Structure formats: structure tokens, C-alpha cells
Amino acid sequence: FTKMSYRYMRVILFFDLPTETLEDKREYRKFRKFLIKKGFLMMQESVYCRLVLNQTVAGAVVSAVKKNKPKDGLVQLLVVTEKQFSKMEYICGEKSSSIIDTDSRLVIL
């Protein structure tokens, strides 16, 4: 039995969606609920992040987002390694620790 090595990664999602009409607002809420259901955590308004096990899982997450994208607006994805993510600098404000965002929440099936 060999020890499995994991390369934790972060999928960072940025979005800017219109909220002019009732239909726009409905699409916004639907997309936001989808992100939360898929395990994304809000870093700041319209910026969400999800910890994944490796590049394969990151690819599956990206595919799921593409399938559930809203019809209007801008959605951007960035996949980085956990090491790169940990080097993020907080220029103004400070890191919020109200959300437990570690690999201890990761369930391996």
C-alpha cells in the first residue's frame, strides 16, 4: 500500500451578473445557490473559492460551473495550487476566520 499524494488546489470564481430585472435577480440567486451547493465559499462579494483535491476534481468543478452558468453577465474561473493561494497578500483589511476553510472539510469518497 503506497501513500497517496494529493495536490490540493483552489478554484477561484469571479462573477459580475446583471440585477436590473426580476429575471436577472432570479438568475443571480439561482447561480449563487448553485455555487454554495457545490461547496464554494464567499471570499468577498462576487468572489467565491473552493478547495479541491487535485487537477482532475478542479476540472470537474469547472465543467459543472460551465453547465450552470447564467445566460448573461461575466463569470471567470482561476485554478491555483494551495501553495499559490496561501501566498495571497492582504493589502487592506484582514483575513476573515469566521469560515472554516481547510482540508478538514474535504470528504474523500
PDB file of C-alpha atoms in Angstrom, residues 2-81:
ATOM      1  CA  THR A   2       1.569   3.250  -1.107  1.00  0.00           C
ATOM      2  CA  LYS A   3       0.809   6.596   0.426  1.00  0.00           C
ATOM      3  CA  MET A   4      -1.344   8.673  -1.892  1.00  0.00           C
ATOM      4  CA  SER A   5      -0.146  12.184  -2.517  1.00  0.00           C
ATOM      5  CA  TYR A   6      -2.675  14.927  -3.054  1.00  0.00           C
ATOM      6  CA  ARG A   7      -2.106  18.264  -4.671  1.00  0.00           C
ATOM      7  CA  TYR A   8      -4.736  20.490  -3.132  1.00  0.00           C
ATOM      8  CA  MET A   9      -5.910  23.261  -5.402  1.00  0.00           C
ATOM      9  CA  ARG A  10      -8.268  26.224  -5.239  1.00  0.00           C
ATOM     10  CA  VAL A  11     -10.876  27.109  -7.807  1.00  0.00           C
ATOM     11  CA  ILE A  12     -11.487  30.852  -7.538  1.00  0.00           C
ATOM     12  CA  LEU A  13     -14.601  32.164  -9.238  1.00  0.00           C
ATOM     13  CA  PHE A  14     -15.334  35.805 -10.003  1.00  0.00           C
ATOM     14  CA  PHE A  15     -18.662  36.946 -11.363  1.00  0.00           C
ATOM     15  CA  ASP A  16     -20.447  40.111 -12.363  1.00  0.00           C
ATOM     16  CA  LEU A  17     -24.103  39.491 -13.133  1.00  0.00           C
ATOM     17  CA  PRO A  18     -26.821  41.967 -14.061  1.00  0.00           C
ATOM     18  CA  THR A  19     -29.553  42.607 -11.464  1.00  0.00           C
ATOM     19  CA  GLU A  20     -31.749  45.050 -13.385  1.00  0.00           C
ATOM     20  CA  THR A  21     -34.874  42.960 -13.930  1.00  0.00           C
ATOM     21  CA  LEU A  22     -36.688  40.374 -11.813  1.00  0.00           C
ATOM     22  CA  GLU A  23     -35.428  37.688 -14.208  1.00  0.00           C
ATOM     23  CA  ASP A  24     -31.829  38.925 -13.728  1.00  0.00           C
ATOM     24  CA  LYS A  25     -32.219  38.760  -9.947  1.00  0.00           C
ATOM     25  CA  ARG A  26     -33.698  35.256 -10.197  1.00  0.00           C
ATOM     26  CA  GLU A  27     -30.715  34.112 -12.314  1.00  0.00           C
ATOM     27  CA  TYR A  28     -28.303  35.704  -9.810  1.00  0.00           C
ATOM     28  CA  ARG A  29     -29.898  33.904  -6.847  1.00  0.00           C
ATOM     29  CA  LYS A  30     -30.011  30.599  -8.734  1.00  0.00           C
ATOM     30  CA  PHE A  31     -26.305  30.834  -9.653  1.00  0.00           C
ATOM     31  CA  ARG A  32     -25.273  31.836  -6.124  1.00  0.00           C
ATOM     32  CA  LYS A  33     -27.244  28.913  -4.624  1.00  0.00           C
ATOM     33  CA  PHE A  34     -25.588  26.570  -7.134  1.00  0.00           C
ATOM     34  CA  LEU A  35     -22.130  27.779  -6.037  1.00  0.00           C
ATOM     35  CA  ILE A  36     -22.909  27.256  -2.348  1.00  0.00           C
ATOM     36  CA  LYS A  37     -24.374  23.804  -3.056  1.00  0.00           C
ATOM     37  CA  LYS A  38     -21.170  22.903  -4.943  1.00  0.00           C
ATOM     38  CA  GLY A  39     -19.033  23.803  -1.918  1.00  0.00           C
ATOM     39  CA  PHE A  40     -17.879  27.303  -2.838  1.00  0.00           C
ATOM     40  CA  LEU A  41     -17.281  29.778  -0.009  1.00  0.00           C
ATOM     41  CA  MET A  42     -17.601  33.520  -0.424  1.00  0.00           C
ATOM     42  CA  MET A  43     -14.268  35.351  -0.112  1.00  0.00           C
ATOM     43  CA  GLN A  44     -15.815  38.732  -0.811  1.00  0.00           C
ATOM     44  CA  GLU A  45     -18.796  39.967  -2.776  1.00  0.00           C
ATOM     45  CA  SER A  46     -18.948  38.168  -6.152  1.00  0.00           C
ATOM     46  CA  VAL A  47     -15.714  36.249  -5.426  1.00  0.00           C
ATOM     47  CA  TYR A  48     -16.056  32.622  -4.382  1.00  0.00           C
ATOM     48  CA  CYS A  49     -13.483  29.930  -3.703  1.00  0.00           C
ATOM     49  CA  ARG A  50     -13.482  26.154  -3.411  1.00  0.00           C
ATOM     50  CA  LEU A  51     -10.814  23.782  -2.142  1.00  0.00           C
ATOM     51  CA  VAL A  52     -10.385  20.690  -4.341  1.00  0.00           C
ATOM     52  CA  LEU A  53      -8.256  17.572  -4.069  1.00  0.00           C
ATOM     53  CA  ASN A  54      -6.392  17.768  -7.387  1.00  0.00           C
ATOM     54  CA  GLN A  55      -6.460  18.951 -11.012  1.00  0.00           C
ATOM     55  CA  THR A  56      -8.992  16.270 -12.002  1.00  0.00           C
ATOM     56  CA  VAL A  57     -11.517  17.427  -9.411  1.00  0.00           C
ATOM     57  CA  ALA A  58     -10.830  21.048 -10.377  1.00  0.00           C
ATOM     58  CA  GLY A  59     -11.681  20.171 -13.985  1.00  0.00           C
ATOM     59  CA  ALA A  60     -14.960  18.581 -12.902  1.00  0.00           C
ATOM     60  CA  VAL A  61     -15.850  21.693 -10.879  1.00  0.00           C
ATOM     61  CA  VAL A  62     -15.062  23.951 -13.853  1.00  0.00           C
ATOM     62  CA  SER A  63     -17.281  21.775 -16.090  1.00  0.00           C
ATOM     63  CA  ALA A  64     -20.147  21.956 -13.593  1.00  0.00           C
ATOM     64  CA  VAL A  65     -19.884  25.754 -13.470  1.00  0.00           C
ATOM     65  CA  LYS A  66     -19.923  25.924 -17.279  1.00  0.00           C
ATOM     66  CA  LYS A  67     -23.084  23.808 -17.380  1.00  0.00           C
ATOM     67  CA  ASN A  68     -24.818  26.020 -14.798  1.00  0.00           C
ATOM     68  CA  LYS A  69     -23.644  29.434 -15.939  1.00  0.00           C
ATOM     69  CA  PRO A  70     -26.165  32.256 -16.050  1.00  0.00           C
ATOM     70  CA  LYS A  71     -27.272  33.380 -19.522  1.00  0.00           C
ATOM     71  CA  ASP A  72     -25.975  36.961 -19.057  1.00  0.00           C
ATOM     72  CA  GLY A  73     -23.075  38.554 -17.227  1.00  0.00           C
ATOM     73  CA  LEU A  74     -19.432  37.655 -16.753  1.00  0.00           C
ATOM     74  CA  VAL A  75     -18.116  34.577 -14.905  1.00  0.00           C
ATOM     75  CA  GLN A  76     -14.364  33.958 -14.622  1.00  0.00           C
ATOM     76  CA  LEU A  77     -12.519  30.985 -13.118  1.00  0.00           C
ATOM     77  CA  LEU A  78      -8.947  30.697 -11.915  1.00  0.00           C
ATOM     78  CA  VAL A  79      -7.404  27.433 -10.695  1.00  0.00           C
ATOM     79  CA  VAL A  80      -4.318  27.773  -8.484  1.00  0.00           C
ATOM     80  CA  THR A  81      -2.395  25.423  -6.228  1.00  0.00           C
TER      81      THR A  81
END
